[in-house]
Short mmCIF file of C-alpha atoms in Angstrom, two decimals:
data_model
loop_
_atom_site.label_atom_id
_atom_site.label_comp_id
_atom_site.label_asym_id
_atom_site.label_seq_id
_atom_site.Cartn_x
_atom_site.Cartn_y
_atom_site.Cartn_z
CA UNK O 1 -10.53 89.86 -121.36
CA UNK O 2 -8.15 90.05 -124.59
CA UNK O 3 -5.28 87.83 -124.88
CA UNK O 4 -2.35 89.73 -125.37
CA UNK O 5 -0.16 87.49 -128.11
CA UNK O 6 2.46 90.47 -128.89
CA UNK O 7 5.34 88.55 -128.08
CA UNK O 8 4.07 85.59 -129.70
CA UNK O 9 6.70 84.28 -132.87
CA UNK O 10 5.36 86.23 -135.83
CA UNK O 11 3.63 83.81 -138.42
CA UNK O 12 6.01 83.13 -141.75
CA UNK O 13 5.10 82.76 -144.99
CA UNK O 14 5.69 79.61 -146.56
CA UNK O 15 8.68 79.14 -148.63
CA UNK O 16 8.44 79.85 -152.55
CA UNK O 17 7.94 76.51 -154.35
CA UNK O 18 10.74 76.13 -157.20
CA UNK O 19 8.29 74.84 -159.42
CA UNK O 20 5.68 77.97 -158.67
CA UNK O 21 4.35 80.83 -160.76
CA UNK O 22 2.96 83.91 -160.70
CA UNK O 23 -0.85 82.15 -160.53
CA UNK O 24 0.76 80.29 -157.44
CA UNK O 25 1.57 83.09 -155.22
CA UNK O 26 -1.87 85.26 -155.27
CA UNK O 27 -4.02 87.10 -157.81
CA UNK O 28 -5.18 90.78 -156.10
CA UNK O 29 -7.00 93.16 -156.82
CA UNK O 30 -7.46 96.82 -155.79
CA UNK O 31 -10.87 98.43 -155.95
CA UNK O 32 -10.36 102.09 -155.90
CA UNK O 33 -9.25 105.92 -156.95
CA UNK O 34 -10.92 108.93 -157.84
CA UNK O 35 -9.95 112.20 -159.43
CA UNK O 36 -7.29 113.69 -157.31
CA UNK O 37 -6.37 110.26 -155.62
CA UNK O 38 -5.32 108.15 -158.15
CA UNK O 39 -1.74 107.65 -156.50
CA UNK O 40 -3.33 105.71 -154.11
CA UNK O 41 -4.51 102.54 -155.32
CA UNK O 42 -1.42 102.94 -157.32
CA UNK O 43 0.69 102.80 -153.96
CA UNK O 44 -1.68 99.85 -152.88
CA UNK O 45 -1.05 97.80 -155.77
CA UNK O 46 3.22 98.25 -155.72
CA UNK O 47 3.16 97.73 -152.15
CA UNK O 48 1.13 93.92 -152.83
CA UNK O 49 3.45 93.47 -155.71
CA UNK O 50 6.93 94.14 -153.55
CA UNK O 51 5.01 92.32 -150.70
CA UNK O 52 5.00 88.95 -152.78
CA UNK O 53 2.14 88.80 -154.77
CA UNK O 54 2.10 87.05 -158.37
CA UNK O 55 -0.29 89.08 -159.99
CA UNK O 56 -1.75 92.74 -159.33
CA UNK O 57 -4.77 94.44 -160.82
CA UNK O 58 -5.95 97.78 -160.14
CA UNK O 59 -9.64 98.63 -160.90
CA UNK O 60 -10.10 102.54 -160.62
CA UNK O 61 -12.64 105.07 -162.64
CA UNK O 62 -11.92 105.21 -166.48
CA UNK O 63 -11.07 109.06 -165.57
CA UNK O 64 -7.90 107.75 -163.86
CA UNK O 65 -6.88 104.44 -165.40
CA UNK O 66 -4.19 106.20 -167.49
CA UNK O 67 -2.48 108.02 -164.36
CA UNK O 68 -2.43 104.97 -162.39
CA UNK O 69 -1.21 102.65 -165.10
CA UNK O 70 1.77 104.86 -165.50
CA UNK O 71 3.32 103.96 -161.83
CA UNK O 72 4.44 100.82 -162.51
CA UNK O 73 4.36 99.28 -165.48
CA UNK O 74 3.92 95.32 -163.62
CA UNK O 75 0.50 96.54 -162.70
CA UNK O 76 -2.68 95.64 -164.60
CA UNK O 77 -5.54 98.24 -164.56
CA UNK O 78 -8.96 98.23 -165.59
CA UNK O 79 -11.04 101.63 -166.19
CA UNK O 80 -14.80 101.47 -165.30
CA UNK O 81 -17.22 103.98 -166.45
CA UNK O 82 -17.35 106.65 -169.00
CA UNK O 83 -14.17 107.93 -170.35
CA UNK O 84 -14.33 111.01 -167.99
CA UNK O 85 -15.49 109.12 -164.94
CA UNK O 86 -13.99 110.49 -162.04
CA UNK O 87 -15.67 108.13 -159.28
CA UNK O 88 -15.95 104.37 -158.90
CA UNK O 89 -20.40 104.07 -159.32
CA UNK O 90 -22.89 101.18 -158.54
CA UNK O 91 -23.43 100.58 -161.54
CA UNK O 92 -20.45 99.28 -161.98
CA UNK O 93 -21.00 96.71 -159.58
CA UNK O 94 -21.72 93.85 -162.18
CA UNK O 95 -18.57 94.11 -164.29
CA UNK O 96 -16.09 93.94 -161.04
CA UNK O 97 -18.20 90.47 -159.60
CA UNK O 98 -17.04 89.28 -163.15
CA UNK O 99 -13.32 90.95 -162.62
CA UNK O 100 -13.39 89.11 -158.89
CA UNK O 101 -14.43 85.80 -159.64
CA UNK O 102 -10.97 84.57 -160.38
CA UNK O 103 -9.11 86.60 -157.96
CA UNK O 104 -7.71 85.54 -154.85
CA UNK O 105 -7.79 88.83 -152.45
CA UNK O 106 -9.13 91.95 -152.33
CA UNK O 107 -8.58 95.75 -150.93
CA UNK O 108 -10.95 97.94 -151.54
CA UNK O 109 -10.89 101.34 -150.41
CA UNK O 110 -7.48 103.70 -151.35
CA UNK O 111 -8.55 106.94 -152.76
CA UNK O 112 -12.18 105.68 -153.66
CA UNK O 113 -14.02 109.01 -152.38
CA UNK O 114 -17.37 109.16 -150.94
CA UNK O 115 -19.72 109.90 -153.58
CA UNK O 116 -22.94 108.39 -153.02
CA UNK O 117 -22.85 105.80 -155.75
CA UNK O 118 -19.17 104.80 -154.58
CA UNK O 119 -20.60 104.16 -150.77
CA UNK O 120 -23.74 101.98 -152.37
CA UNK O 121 -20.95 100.06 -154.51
CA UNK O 122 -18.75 99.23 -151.44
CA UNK O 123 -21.94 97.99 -149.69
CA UNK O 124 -22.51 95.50 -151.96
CA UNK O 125 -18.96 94.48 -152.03
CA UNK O 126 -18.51 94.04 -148.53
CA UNK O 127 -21.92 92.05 -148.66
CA UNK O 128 -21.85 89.90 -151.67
CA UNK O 129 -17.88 89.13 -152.17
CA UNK O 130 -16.77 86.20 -150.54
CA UNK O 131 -12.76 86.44 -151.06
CA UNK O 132 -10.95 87.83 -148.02
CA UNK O 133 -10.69 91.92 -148.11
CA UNK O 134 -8.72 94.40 -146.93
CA UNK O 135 -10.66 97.44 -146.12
CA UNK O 136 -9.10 101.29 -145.94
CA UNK O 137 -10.06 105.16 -146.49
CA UNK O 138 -13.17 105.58 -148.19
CA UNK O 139 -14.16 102.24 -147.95
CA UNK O 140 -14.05 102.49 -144.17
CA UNK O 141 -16.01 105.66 -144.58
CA UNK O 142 -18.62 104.10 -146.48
CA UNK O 143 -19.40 101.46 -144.07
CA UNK O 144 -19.31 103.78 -141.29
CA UNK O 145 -22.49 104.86 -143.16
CA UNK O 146 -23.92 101.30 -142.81
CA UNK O 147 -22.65 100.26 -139.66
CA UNK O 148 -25.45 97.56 -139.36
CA UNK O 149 -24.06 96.29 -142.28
CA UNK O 150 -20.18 95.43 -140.66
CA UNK O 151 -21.33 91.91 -139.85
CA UNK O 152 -23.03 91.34 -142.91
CA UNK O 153 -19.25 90.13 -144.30
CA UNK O 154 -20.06 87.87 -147.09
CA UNK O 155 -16.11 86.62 -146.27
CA UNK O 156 -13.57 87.39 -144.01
CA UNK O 157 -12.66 90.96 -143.90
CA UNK O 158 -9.77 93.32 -141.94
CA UNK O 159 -11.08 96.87 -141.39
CA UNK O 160 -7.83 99.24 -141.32
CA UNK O 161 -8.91 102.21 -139.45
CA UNK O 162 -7.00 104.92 -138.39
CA UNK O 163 -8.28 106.97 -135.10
CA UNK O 164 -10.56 109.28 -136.84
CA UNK O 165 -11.74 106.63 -139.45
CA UNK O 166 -12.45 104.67 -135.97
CA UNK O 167 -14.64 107.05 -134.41
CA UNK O 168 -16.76 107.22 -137.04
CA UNK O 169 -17.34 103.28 -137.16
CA UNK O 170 -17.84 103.15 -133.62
CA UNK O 171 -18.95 106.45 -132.59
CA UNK O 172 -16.54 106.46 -129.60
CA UNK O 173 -13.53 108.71 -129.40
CA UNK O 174 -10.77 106.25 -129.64
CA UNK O 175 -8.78 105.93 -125.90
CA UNK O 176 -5.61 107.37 -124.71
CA UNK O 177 -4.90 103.87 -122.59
CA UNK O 178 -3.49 101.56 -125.54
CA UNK O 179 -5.43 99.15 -123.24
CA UNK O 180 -8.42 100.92 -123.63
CA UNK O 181 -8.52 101.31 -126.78
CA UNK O 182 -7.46 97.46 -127.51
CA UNK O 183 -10.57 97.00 -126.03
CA UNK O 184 -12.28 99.58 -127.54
CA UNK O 185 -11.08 97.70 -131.23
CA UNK O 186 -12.05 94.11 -130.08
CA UNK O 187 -15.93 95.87 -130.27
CA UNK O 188 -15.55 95.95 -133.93
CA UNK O 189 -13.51 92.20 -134.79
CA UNK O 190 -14.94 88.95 -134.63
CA UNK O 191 -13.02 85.65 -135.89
CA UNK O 192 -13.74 86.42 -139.66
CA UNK O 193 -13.41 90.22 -139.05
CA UNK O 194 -10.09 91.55 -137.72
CA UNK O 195 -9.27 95.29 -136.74
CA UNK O 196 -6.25 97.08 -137.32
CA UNK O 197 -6.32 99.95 -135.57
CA UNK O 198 -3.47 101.96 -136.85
CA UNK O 199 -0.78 104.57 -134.45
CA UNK O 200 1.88 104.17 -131.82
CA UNK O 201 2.22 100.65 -131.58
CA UNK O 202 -0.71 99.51 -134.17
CA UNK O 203 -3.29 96.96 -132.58
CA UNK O 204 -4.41 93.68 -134.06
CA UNK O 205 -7.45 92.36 -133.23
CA UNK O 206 -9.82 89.37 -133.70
CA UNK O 207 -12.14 90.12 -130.57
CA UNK O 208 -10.26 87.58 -128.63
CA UNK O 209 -6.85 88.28 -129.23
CA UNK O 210 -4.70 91.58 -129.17
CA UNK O 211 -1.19 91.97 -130.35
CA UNK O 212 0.67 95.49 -130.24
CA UNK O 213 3.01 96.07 -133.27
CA UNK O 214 6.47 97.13 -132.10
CA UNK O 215 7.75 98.42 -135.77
CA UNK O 216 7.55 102.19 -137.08
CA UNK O 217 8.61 105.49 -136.16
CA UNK O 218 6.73 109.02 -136.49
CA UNK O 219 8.04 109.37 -140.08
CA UNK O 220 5.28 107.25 -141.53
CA UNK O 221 2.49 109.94 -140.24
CA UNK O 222 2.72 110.36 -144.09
CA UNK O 223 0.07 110.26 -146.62
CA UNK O 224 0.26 106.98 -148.83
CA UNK O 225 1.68 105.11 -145.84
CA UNK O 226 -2.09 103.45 -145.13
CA UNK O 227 -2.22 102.73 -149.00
CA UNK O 228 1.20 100.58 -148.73
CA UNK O 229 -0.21 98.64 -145.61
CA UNK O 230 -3.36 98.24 -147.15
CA UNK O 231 -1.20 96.35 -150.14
CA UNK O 232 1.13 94.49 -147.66
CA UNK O 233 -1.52 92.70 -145.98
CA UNK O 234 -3.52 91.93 -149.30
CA UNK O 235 -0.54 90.65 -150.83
CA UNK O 236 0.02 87.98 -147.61
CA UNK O 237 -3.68 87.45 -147.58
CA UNK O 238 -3.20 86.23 -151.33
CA UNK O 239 -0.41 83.73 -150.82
CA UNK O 240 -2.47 81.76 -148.43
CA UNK O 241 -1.75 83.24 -144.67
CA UNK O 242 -4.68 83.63 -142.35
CA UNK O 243 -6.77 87.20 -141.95
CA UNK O 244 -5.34 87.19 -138.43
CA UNK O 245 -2.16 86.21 -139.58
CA UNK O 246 -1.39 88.62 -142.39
CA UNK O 247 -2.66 91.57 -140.60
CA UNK O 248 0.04 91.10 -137.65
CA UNK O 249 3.10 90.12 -140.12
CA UNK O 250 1.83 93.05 -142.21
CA UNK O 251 1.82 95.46 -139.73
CA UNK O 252 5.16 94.46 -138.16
CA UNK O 253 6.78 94.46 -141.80
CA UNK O 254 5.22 97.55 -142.72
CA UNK O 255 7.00 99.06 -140.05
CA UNK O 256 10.15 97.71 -140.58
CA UNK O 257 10.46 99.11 -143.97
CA UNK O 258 9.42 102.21 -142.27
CA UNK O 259 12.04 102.20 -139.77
CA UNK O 260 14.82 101.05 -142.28
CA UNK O 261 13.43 103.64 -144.78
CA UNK O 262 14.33 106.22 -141.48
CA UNK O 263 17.55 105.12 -140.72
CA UNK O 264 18.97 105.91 -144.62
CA UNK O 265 16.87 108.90 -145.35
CA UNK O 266 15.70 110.11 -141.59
CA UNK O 267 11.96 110.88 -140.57
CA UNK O 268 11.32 113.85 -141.95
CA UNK O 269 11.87 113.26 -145.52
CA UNK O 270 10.30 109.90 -145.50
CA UNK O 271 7.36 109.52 -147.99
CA UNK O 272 5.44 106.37 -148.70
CA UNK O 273 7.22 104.90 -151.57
CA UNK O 274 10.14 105.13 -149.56
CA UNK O 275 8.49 102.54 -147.47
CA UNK O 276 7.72 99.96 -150.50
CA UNK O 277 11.07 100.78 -151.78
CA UNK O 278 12.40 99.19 -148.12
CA UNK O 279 10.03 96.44 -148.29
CA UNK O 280 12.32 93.78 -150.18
CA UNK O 281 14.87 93.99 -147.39
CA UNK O 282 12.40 94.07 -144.75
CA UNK O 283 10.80 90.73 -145.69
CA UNK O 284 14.71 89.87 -145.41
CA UNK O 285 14.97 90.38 -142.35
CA UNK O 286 11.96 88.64 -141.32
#
């Protein structure tokens, strides 16, 4: 039986130490793009930096490095591959263990693609790194390949599927019953593994407990929106909060900005860097 902690305070961050800098509050990285997708691991990586943390860097496919780098300039990006590399590849796997050894986070995931070589690379990743990871899109994809290999987690991990993205971990249909389907979520979490199972009222899940996010409004059923949560929670996961306790104030924030996003520009119109653009006063507010 789940414990339902939804109306539980929502964990803080810590407050920002005067004497701090930009090594103190989180080094990310973003392990992703492909030809066609390179705005998302771009999205990822503003949403961590406007989510707090001190020091972003994007690693996409040499193909791409040049689109993504002109998003933001506060981003760092590395290119792996040939110059016309459109796909993240295993054999790439050597140079981003040296890239991850200093950082402190990880997503991996946003517009990665499901080439062969790209599912093989996120294999290893999930299995060898041991920083905590955020895990979206293709990276979900990939292990939904290898589900054997979901509690293999050489660290702890929080899987970000949406509905669809679940099935195809689980092999089950996700359920109408939020109850249900809470359930259905705590099949996939453990204590170093949480679940995010994104939609009306977004669940959080460690196995044990369940909380039910109470932020966000139909106008995030947007493309990119999953990219900016995916950088949210990374970014909180970097300055030191808990798996468990990033995912929930991630979700909840990420919905704020959504909802505050609505109220100025209205549902229809909203896109995803409408949410980012909302985070600063969200994390206000909280």
């Amino acid at each position: 039986m789940l414990t339902d902690v939804t109306h539980e305070q929502l964990p803080k961050l810590a407050s920002r130490d005067p004497e701090g800098h930009k090594g103190s509050y989180g080094r990310a990285m973003i392990i992703g793009g492909s030809r066609g997708k390179a705005g998302a691991p771009a999205l990822a990586g503003m949403a961590t930096l406007r989510s707090g943390s001190g020091l972003v860097t994007v690693v996409v496919p040499r193909g791409v490095q040049e689109t993504v780098a002109g998003f933001e300039p506060s981003l760092m990006t590395v290119g792996l591959g040939e110059a016309a590399c459109d796909y993240l590849q295993q054999e790439s796997l050597a140079e981003i263990f040296e890239l991850a050894a200093n950082q402190t986070c990880l997503a991996l995931g946003p517009g990665m693609g499901t080439a062969a070589s790209t599912l093989r690379l996120v294999h290893a990743l999930y299995q060898k790194l041991s920083q905590p990871m955020v895990l979206d899109a293709d990276a979900l994809n990939a292990m939904s390949e290898w589900k054997e290999g979901l509690t293999l987690n050489a660290g702890p991990r929080i899987l970000t599927p949406h509905p669809g993205e679940f099935q195809r971990l689980s092999g089950k249909k996700c359920a109408d019953d939020l109850n249900e389907r809470a359930e259905q979520a705590a099949t996939l979490a453990s204590q170093d593994r949480i679940v995010v199972l994104k939609g009306h009222h977004t669940i959080v899940t460690d196995g044990e407990r369940v909380s039910f996010n109470q932020t966000g409004n139909p106008g995030m059923a947007t493309g990119g929106s999953g990219d900016s949560l995916t950088g949210i929670i990374t970014a909180l996961l970097g300055q030191g909060m808990t798996p468990w306790a990033a995912a929930r104030l991630g979700v909840h924030v990420h919905g704020l900005a959504g909802d505050l996003a609505a109220e100025e520009l209205g549902e229809v119109s909203l896109i995803a860097s409408d949410i980012i653009d909302y985070l600063p006063l969200a994390f206000q507010r909280v």
